[in-house]
Amino acid sequence: MGVASVLMVSGCSVHVDAGSAGAVKAEQALAKIDGVRSVSGLGTNNLPFAGTVTAFVVTDDDLSNRELQTVTDAVGRWAVQHTGASVSYSARIDADGFGFFVGRHASESKDVLGVVDDLRASGHWLGGSVSAPDASGRGSSSIQLDVERPSDLVRGWDTVQRVAATSGWKDVSLSADAWNTPEKSTLTRHNPDYSIANADSRAEDVNGDPSAEVAAYRAVSAAHAVTSASVQSGRIHVHLADGADIADATALITRAAPDTAAVVDGGIITTDDSGDAGQKADPAEYGEANRLAHTIDRPGVSAIVVKPAWVTVTADGTDNALSAAATLVAASPAAPVQTLEVGSSKAALEDRAEAGLLLSGSSTRFRDSVTWVGSSRGSCPLGCPCSTRTPPSRSR
């Protein structure tokens, strides 16, 4: 009986690592389709003899609309025909930088291809990503455009809006993104330096109209050098090359979008504005952190990151770190700032062993750390009585 079982298994095509084997199978088969440049299969072995496979297909450049339709249909047909009880196949196509998942039937890919064709024909873009509603018209849909140059960000946003209006889709998530130095590969193109989106910053999964914010961004970028920006309905965050332009840029935003929460920073000072929609800090909450940051915006300090309750400083070497730390203490930090952090290098802030000096803690502990480290070096940056005690080189 045991011998018979072995013979039955060895005589069939079932593979114990079905997902991995299916990925190789997809790569070999789909690469033979005319118009396909490369295929990368990602297989998951969910259970013995069962798995899932996603095939990432890159087409030849500049295919015609009809040729792209033919390739998409062929890839989708193969995925459907080879999906069975043991392995499930899906595919994502990248055409001229535009990525989209292939529908189970040709009709399901038609709407997506219409949007992709429109984007490919509307200008020279890096690419993007398109997702359609399901066959019933429900489900999320999105159009995301990667812009080649930051100066084309608003033009890209205008294009995304136009394409969405002609798609027939309802409540589409839209965004146009740009990078100071864009990655060539769509797989490594993350975290844009510039973004305009119709997401509402005040509520999760809600789309809005960022027209006023876009107008504000136009005004600021026309008057000043902007090095990064996030523009959404209800909120705009711009970083300026020169911190001296902050006041004027803030005034421009207030005139164009008076009801918008405006976060403006510049130079070596950057605001950490991360957070989920509806949970971002009010711009006024950064006031004390910004006050402290401006006291050490000087040579010898390479970067300052502020949160409402936190100030993080990257200095150039130990002496500059101690000087900046002493200045922060002398500035008498107040609420809501709870933590001060100064590193003598980026590596020190990342807390790698023997990477340099790191001072971190609440206002009281931070002052003590500065005193201890200064006295151990034979100096007292705070004017305190020097101690002969040698503390650790790093204190939290």
Short mmCIF file of C-alpha atoms in Angstrom, two decimals:
data_model
loop_
_atom_site.label_atom_id
_atom_site.label_comp_id
_atom_site.label_asym_id
_atom_site.label_seq_id
_atom_site.Cartn_x
_atom_site.Cartn_y
_atom_site.Cartn_z
CA MET A 1 0.00 0.00 0.00
CA GLY A 2 2.86 2.37 0.83
CA VAL A 3 4.58 1.62 -2.49
CA ALA A 4 1.39 2.35 -4.41
CA SER A 5 1.08 5.73 -2.70
CA VAL A 6 4.61 6.68 -3.66
CA LEU A 7 3.99 5.70 -7.25
CA MET A 8 0.80 7.76 -7.42
CA VAL A 9 2.52 10.91 -6.15
CA SER A 10 5.61 10.51 -8.28
CA GLY A 11 3.53 9.95 -11.38
CA CYS A 12 1.51 13.18 -11.16
CA SER A 13 2.44 16.83 -11.75
CA VAL A 14 1.71 18.00 -8.17
CA HIS A 15 4.69 19.77 -6.61
CA VAL A 16 5.20 19.99 -2.87
CA ASP A 17 6.30 23.63 -3.28
CA ALA A 18 3.49 24.45 -5.68
CA GLY A 19 3.82 28.23 -5.47
CA SER A 20 7.55 28.27 -6.20
CA ALA A 21 7.17 25.79 -9.05
CA GLY A 22 4.23 27.78 -10.44
CA ALA A 23 6.30 30.98 -10.45
CA VAL A 24 8.94 29.31 -12.63
CA LYS A 25 6.23 27.93 -14.88
CA ALA A 26 4.66 31.38 -15.32
CA GLU A 27 8.00 33.01 -16.08
CA GLN A 28 8.80 30.49 -18.77
CA ALA A 29 5.38 30.54 -20.42
CA LEU A 30 4.53 34.25 -20.33
CA ALA A 31 7.98 35.30 -21.57
CA LYS A 32 7.11 33.66 -24.91
CA ILE A 33 4.21 36.07 -25.59
CA ASP A 34 4.95 38.62 -28.30
CA GLY A 35 5.38 42.07 -26.78
CA VAL A 36 6.59 40.78 -23.39
CA ARG A 37 10.09 41.93 -22.44
CA SER A 38 10.48 40.19 -19.06
CA VAL A 39 8.55 38.22 -16.45
CA SER A 40 9.22 37.80 -12.73
CA GLY A 41 7.15 35.27 -10.82
CA LEU A 42 6.47 35.50 -7.09
CA GLY A 43 5.19 32.24 -5.64
CA THR A 44 3.85 31.54 -2.16
CA ASN A 45 3.70 27.99 -0.83
CA ASN A 46 0.56 28.26 1.27
CA LEU A 47 0.28 24.56 2.03
CA PRO A 48 2.05 21.41 0.83
CA PHE A 49 1.00 20.94 -2.80
CA ALA A 50 -0.86 24.30 -2.85
CA GLY A 51 0.17 27.89 -3.48
CA THR A 52 -0.42 31.22 -5.18
CA VAL A 53 1.57 32.95 -7.89
CA THR A 54 1.71 36.56 -9.04
CA ALA A 55 3.47 37.14 -12.35
CA PHE A 56 4.95 40.60 -12.88
CA VAL A 57 5.06 41.19 -16.62
CA VAL A 58 6.97 44.04 -18.27
CA THR A 59 5.99 44.76 -21.86
CA ASP A 60 8.10 46.14 -24.67
CA ASP A 61 8.19 49.93 -24.78
CA ASP A 62 5.73 51.97 -26.83
CA LEU A 63 3.28 49.21 -27.72
CA SER A 64 0.21 50.47 -29.56
CA ASN A 65 -3.11 50.35 -27.72
CA ARG A 66 -4.12 47.31 -29.76
CA GLU A 67 -0.82 45.53 -29.07
CA LEU A 68 -1.09 46.18 -25.33
CA GLN A 69 -4.65 44.85 -25.40
CA THR A 70 -3.42 41.68 -27.13
CA VAL A 71 -0.64 41.14 -24.58
CA THR A 72 -3.02 41.78 -21.66
CA ASP A 73 -5.60 39.35 -23.03
CA ALA A 74 -2.96 36.66 -23.58
CA VAL A 75 -1.55 37.02 -20.06
CA GLY A 76 -5.02 36.97 -18.50
CA ARG A 77 -6.07 33.97 -20.55
CA TRP A 78 -3.00 32.00 -19.47
CA ALA A 79 -3.56 32.84 -15.79
CA VAL A 80 -7.19 31.70 -15.92
CA GLN A 81 -6.44 28.52 -17.84
CA HIS A 82 -3.70 27.42 -15.45
CA THR A 83 -5.44 28.31 -12.18
CA GLY A 84 -6.65 25.17 -10.46
CA ALA A 85 -7.17 23.55 -7.10
CA SER A 86 -3.46 23.54 -6.26
CA VAL A 87 -2.22 26.86 -7.69
CA SER A 88 -3.94 30.20 -8.24
CA TYR A 89 -2.37 32.63 -10.74
CA SER A 90 -2.68 36.39 -11.04
CA ALA A 91 -0.69 38.88 -13.09
CA ARG A 92 0.35 42.52 -13.00
CA ILE A 93 1.51 44.24 -16.16
CA ASP A 94 3.92 47.16 -16.41
CA ALA A 95 3.56 49.04 -19.72
CA ASP A 96 5.79 52.10 -20.17
CA GLY A 97 5.96 52.38 -16.40
CA PHE A 98 2.20 52.06 -15.81
CA GLY A 99 1.23 49.11 -13.64
CA PHE A 100 -2.15 47.38 -13.45
CA PHE A 101 -3.52 43.98 -12.46
CA VAL A 102 -5.00 41.87 -15.22
CA GLY A 103 -8.70 41.00 -14.97
CA ARG A 104 -9.96 37.43 -15.00
CA HIS A 105 -11.74 38.19 -18.26
CA ALA A 106 -10.85 40.48 -21.16
CA SER A 107 -13.86 42.68 -20.45
CA GLU A 108 -12.59 43.36 -16.91
CA SER A 109 -9.30 44.76 -18.24
CA LYS A 110 -10.96 46.98 -20.83
CA ASP A 111 -11.65 49.93 -18.53
CA VAL A 112 -8.18 49.80 -16.97
CA LEU A 113 -6.55 49.69 -20.39
CA GLY A 114 -8.61 52.72 -21.45
CA VAL A 115 -7.16 54.74 -18.56
CA VAL A 116 -3.62 53.42 -19.14
CA ASP A 117 -3.82 54.24 -22.85
CA ASP A 118 -5.03 57.75 -22.04
CA LEU A 119 -2.18 58.35 -19.60
CA ARG A 120 0.45 56.97 -21.98
CA ALA A 121 -0.78 59.28 -24.72
CA SER A 122 -1.19 62.42 -22.59
CA GLY A 123 2.44 63.33 -22.02
CA HIS A 124 5.90 62.15 -21.06
CA TRP A 125 5.49 60.62 -17.61
CA LEU A 126 7.56 58.20 -15.58
CA GLY A 127 4.54 55.94 -15.20
CA GLY A 128 2.08 55.21 -12.45
CA SER A 129 -0.50 52.76 -11.22
CA VAL A 130 -4.14 52.16 -12.14
CA SER A 131 -6.74 50.13 -10.27
CA ALA A 132 -10.34 49.70 -11.44
CA PRO A 133 -13.56 48.89 -9.55
CA ASP A 134 -14.70 45.28 -9.64
CA ALA A 135 -17.00 43.93 -12.34
CA SER A 136 -20.08 45.13 -10.44
CA GLY A 137 -18.75 48.69 -10.31
CA ARG A 138 -18.08 48.50 -6.60
CA GLY A 139 -14.76 48.46 -4.81
CA SER A 140 -11.92 50.95 -4.74
CA SER A 141 -10.41 52.51 -7.82
CA SER A 142 -7.33 54.67 -8.11
CA ILE A 143 -5.21 56.53 -10.63
CA GLN A 144 -1.69 57.42 -9.57
CA LEU A 145 0.72 59.26 -11.88
CA ASP A 146 4.51 59.44 -11.52
CA VAL A 147 5.69 62.81 -12.83
CA GLU A 148 9.16 63.11 -14.32
CA ARG A 149 10.00 66.59 -12.99
CA PRO A 150 8.69 68.44 -9.90
CA SER A 151 7.98 71.45 -12.14
CA ASP A 152 5.39 69.29 -13.94
CA LEU A 153 3.56 68.26 -10.76
CA VAL A 154 0.53 70.51 -11.27
CA ARG A 155 0.31 69.56 -14.95
CA GLY A 156 0.36 65.91 -13.87
CA TRP A 157 -2.42 66.58 -11.38
CA ASP A 158 -4.51 68.24 -14.07
CA THR A 159 -3.98 65.17 -16.27
CA VAL A 160 -5.02 62.76 -13.53
CA GLN A 161 -8.21 64.73 -12.92
CA ARG A 162 -9.07 64.79 -16.62
CA VAL A 163 -8.45 61.07 -17.08
CA ALA A 164 -10.53 60.26 -13.99
CA ALA A 165 -13.43 62.36 -15.32
CA THR A 166 -13.49 60.34 -18.56
CA SER A 167 -13.07 56.94 -16.87
CA GLY A 168 -16.66 56.75 -15.68
CA TRP A 169 -15.47 55.54 -12.26
CA LYS A 170 -16.97 57.01 -9.11
CA ASP A 171 -15.07 58.24 -6.08
CA VAL A 172 -11.62 57.56 -7.54
CA SER A 173 -8.51 58.05 -5.40
CA LEU A 174 -6.17 60.32 -7.35
CA SER A 175 -2.57 61.41 -6.93
CA ALA A 176 0.31 62.91 -8.89
CA ASP A 177 3.79 62.31 -7.46
CA ALA A 178 7.29 63.57 -8.21
CA TRP A 179 10.82 63.03 -6.95
CA ASN A 180 13.91 65.21 -6.76
CA THR A 181 15.88 62.23 -8.05
CA PRO A 182 13.42 59.65 -9.40
CA GLU A 183 14.23 55.97 -9.45
CA LYS A 184 14.07 54.39 -12.89
CA SER A 185 12.43 51.20 -11.67
CA THR A 186 8.79 51.29 -10.63
CA LEU A 187 9.58 48.69 -7.96
CA THR A 188 11.89 51.09 -6.08
CA ARG A 189 9.91 54.27 -6.65
CA HIS A 190 8.43 54.94 -3.20
CA ASN A 191 7.88 57.89 -0.87
CA PRO A 192 7.63 60.78 -3.34
CA ASP A 193 9.18 64.13 -2.46
CA TYR A 194 6.16 65.92 -3.96
CA SER A 195 2.55 64.78 -4.02
CA ILE A 196 -0.87 66.17 -4.85
CA ALA A 197 -3.78 63.91 -3.88
CA ASN A 198 -7.52 64.16 -3.43
CA ALA A 199 -7.35 62.31 -0.11
CA ASP A 200 -8.93 64.32 2.69
CA SER A 201 -6.37 64.86 5.45
CA ARG A 202 -9.16 65.13 8.02
CA ALA A 203 -10.82 61.72 7.56
CA GLU A 204 -9.78 58.19 6.63
CA ASP A 205 -10.84 56.81 3.24
CA VAL A 206 -12.50 60.06 2.19
CA ASN A 207 -11.72 61.92 -1.01
CA GLY A 208 -12.01 65.68 -1.25
CA ASP A 209 -11.34 68.59 -3.55
CA PRO A 210 -7.83 70.03 -3.06
CA SER A 211 -8.34 72.89 -5.55
CA ALA A 212 -7.62 75.60 -2.97
CA GLU A 213 -4.52 73.76 -1.75
CA VAL A 214 -3.26 73.32 -5.31
CA ALA A 215 -3.73 77.05 -5.91
CA ALA A 216 -1.70 77.72 -2.75
CA TYR A 217 1.04 75.37 -3.92
CA ARG A 218 1.14 77.12 -7.29
CA ALA A 219 1.62 80.47 -5.56
CA VAL A 220 4.39 79.22 -3.26
CA SER A 221 6.31 77.30 -5.95
CA ALA A 222 6.14 80.31 -8.27
CA ALA A 223 7.71 82.57 -5.64
CA HIS A 224 10.13 80.27 -3.81
CA ALA A 225 12.28 77.16 -4.30
CA VAL A 226 10.26 74.23 -2.93
CA THR A 227 12.21 71.03 -2.24
CA SER A 228 9.28 68.84 -1.13
CA ALA A 229 5.53 69.14 -0.80
CA SER A 230 2.43 67.24 0.26
CA VAL A 231 -0.84 68.73 -0.96
CA GLN A 232 -4.18 67.29 0.15
CA SER A 233 -7.66 68.51 0.78
CA GLY A 234 -7.52 70.38 4.10
CA ARG A 235 -3.73 70.34 4.50
CA ILE A 236 -0.56 71.47 2.73
CA HIS A 237 3.03 70.86 3.83
CA VAL A 238 5.89 72.47 1.91
CA HIS A 239 9.60 72.45 2.59
CA LEU A 240 11.56 75.40 1.23
CA ALA A 241 15.19 75.50 0.21
CA ASP A 242 15.67 78.66 2.27
CA GLY A 243 14.23 78.90 5.76
CA ALA A 244 14.14 82.69 5.41
CA ASP A 245 11.17 82.28 3.03
CA ILE A 246 8.91 80.55 5.56
CA ALA A 247 6.94 83.62 6.63
CA ASP A 248 6.22 84.75 3.08
CA ALA A 249 5.25 81.26 1.92
CA THR A 250 2.89 80.88 4.88
CA ALA A 251 1.23 84.17 3.97
CA LEU A 252 0.79 83.03 0.35
CA ILE A 253 -0.89 79.83 1.48
CA THR A 254 -3.18 81.70 3.87
CA ARG A 255 -4.33 84.02 1.09
CA ALA A 256 -5.00 81.22 -1.40
CA ALA A 257 -6.43 78.66 1.05
CA PRO A 258 -7.45 80.38 4.31
CA ASP A 259 -9.19 77.30 5.71
CA THR A 260 -6.25 74.97 5.07
CA ALA A 261 -3.87 73.69 7.75
CA ALA A 262 -0.46 74.89 6.53
CA VAL A 263 2.82 73.36 7.67
CA VAL A 264 5.80 75.26 6.25
CA ASP A 265 9.46 74.55 7.01
CA GLY A 266 12.76 75.15 5.28
CA GLY A 267 16.53 74.91 5.22
CA ILE A 268 17.85 72.30 7.64
CA ILE A 269 14.61 72.26 9.68
CA THR A 270 12.08 69.61 8.68
CA THR A 271 8.69 68.95 10.26
CA ASP A 272 7.72 65.32 10.83
CA ASP A 273 4.11 65.57 9.68
CA SER A 274 3.46 61.83 9.62
CA GLY A 275 0.25 60.38 10.95
CA ASP A 276 -3.06 58.99 9.85
CA ALA A 277 -5.77 61.19 8.41
CA GLY A 278 -7.67 62.96 11.14
CA GLN A 279 -4.82 62.48 13.61
CA LYS A 280 -2.21 64.90 12.29
CA ALA A 281 -1.10 67.67 14.59
CA ASP A 282 -2.43 71.17 14.22
CA PRO A 283 0.32 73.42 12.78
CA ALA A 284 0.24 75.55 15.95
CA GLU A 285 1.32 72.51 17.99
CA TYR A 286 4.76 72.70 16.37
CA GLY A 287 5.35 76.21 17.73
CA GLU A 288 7.61 75.40 20.69
CA ALA A 289 9.58 72.78 18.77
CA ASN A 290 10.15 75.27 15.96
CA ARG A 291 11.27 77.94 18.43
CA LEU A 292 13.91 75.59 19.82
CA ALA A 293 14.97 74.49 16.34
CA HIS A 294 15.62 78.06 15.23
CA THR A 295 17.98 78.64 18.18
CA ILE A 296 20.38 76.04 16.72
CA ASP A 297 19.86 76.66 12.99
CA ARG A 298 23.52 77.46 12.37
CA PRO A 299 26.79 76.10 10.93
CA GLY A 300 27.84 72.84 12.57
CA VAL A 301 24.28 71.52 12.58
CA SER A 302 23.27 69.59 9.46
CA ALA A 303 19.67 68.58 10.17
CA ILE A 304 16.85 69.30 12.61
CA VAL A 305 13.59 67.32 12.70
CA VAL A 306 10.69 68.55 14.80
CA LYS A 307 7.52 66.96 16.12
CA PRO A 308 5.14 68.69 18.53
CA ALA A 309 6.77 66.90 21.49
CA TRP A 310 10.21 66.09 20.08
CA VAL A 311 13.27 67.83 18.61
CA THR A 312 15.99 65.73 16.95
CA VAL A 313 19.29 67.31 15.92
CA THR A 314 22.10 65.98 13.74
CA ALA A 315 25.36 67.82 14.40
CA ASP A 316 28.73 67.65 12.67
CA GLY A 317 30.96 66.11 15.32
CA THR A 318 31.05 65.99 19.10
CA ASP A 319 31.95 69.63 19.74
CA ASN A 320 29.08 70.91 17.60
CA ALA A 321 26.72 68.40 19.21
CA LEU A 322 27.62 69.61 22.72
CA SER A 323 27.30 73.25 21.68
CA ALA A 324 23.87 72.69 20.12
CA ALA A 325 22.74 70.69 23.16
CA ALA A 326 23.83 73.45 25.54
CA THR A 327 21.96 76.03 23.47
CA LEU A 328 18.79 73.93 23.62
CA VAL A 329 19.04 73.68 27.40
CA ALA A 330 19.65 77.43 27.72
CA ALA A 331 16.52 78.06 25.62
CA SER A 332 14.41 76.58 28.46
CA PRO A 333 12.30 73.99 26.58
CA ALA A 334 8.62 74.12 27.45
CA ALA A 335 5.48 72.07 26.77
CA PRO A 336 4.51 70.37 24.59
CA VAL A 337 8.15 69.45 23.87
CA GLN A 338 9.00 66.47 26.05
CA THR A 339 12.14 65.01 24.46
CA LEU A 340 15.36 66.51 23.12
CA GLU A 341 17.83 64.47 21.10
CA VAL A 342 21.22 65.51 19.70
CA GLY A 343 23.63 63.24 17.86
CA SER A 344 27.15 63.95 16.69
CA SER A 345 26.32 62.25 13.37
CA LYS A 346 23.49 60.52 11.57
CA ALA A 347 24.96 57.19 12.64
CA ALA A 348 24.92 58.27 16.28
CA LEU A 349 21.22 59.09 16.04
CA GLU A 350 20.56 55.68 14.57
CA ASP A 351 22.04 54.35 17.82
CA ARG A 352 24.74 52.18 16.32
CA ALA A 353 27.46 51.05 18.70
CA GLU A 354 30.52 53.31 18.94
CA ALA A 355 29.00 55.61 16.32
CA GLY A 356 29.53 58.81 18.27
CA LEU A 357 27.85 60.94 20.90
CA LEU A 358 24.12 60.74 21.51
CA LEU A 359 22.31 62.88 24.10
CA SER A 360 18.65 62.17 24.56
CA GLY A 361 15.94 62.54 27.15
CA SER A 362 13.46 64.82 28.83
CA SER A 363 14.50 68.42 29.49
CA THR A 364 15.86 67.60 32.95
CA ARG A 365 17.69 64.42 31.93
CA PHE A 366 18.98 66.13 28.81
CA ARG A 367 20.51 68.95 30.88
CA ASP A 368 22.15 66.41 33.18
CA SER A 369 23.59 64.56 30.18
CA VAL A 370 25.06 67.74 28.74
CA THR A 371 26.63 68.57 32.13
CA TRP A 372 28.11 65.10 32.59
CA VAL A 373 29.55 64.82 29.10
CA GLY A 374 30.90 68.38 29.17
CA SER A 375 32.64 67.85 32.53
CA SER A 376 34.17 64.57 31.36
CA ARG A 377 35.77 66.46 28.48
CA GLY A 378 37.19 69.10 30.81
CA SER A 379 34.67 71.79 29.91
CA CYS A 380 31.34 72.91 31.29
CA PRO A 381 29.10 74.15 28.50
CA LEU A 382 26.40 75.16 30.97
CA GLY A 383 28.69 76.99 33.36
CA CYS A 384 28.30 74.27 35.98
CA PRO A 385 30.95 73.23 38.53
CA CYS A 386 33.09 70.60 36.79
CA SER A 387 33.07 67.08 38.14
CA THR A 388 35.92 64.58 38.00
CA ARG A 389 33.44 61.76 37.50
CA THR A 390 33.55 60.19 34.02
CA PRO A 391 30.05 59.21 32.83
CA PRO A 392 29.18 56.99 29.87
CA SER A 393 29.63 58.69 26.48
CA ARG A 394 25.97 58.24 25.72
CA SER A 395 23.00 58.94 27.95
CA ARG A 396 19.25 58.59 27.45
#
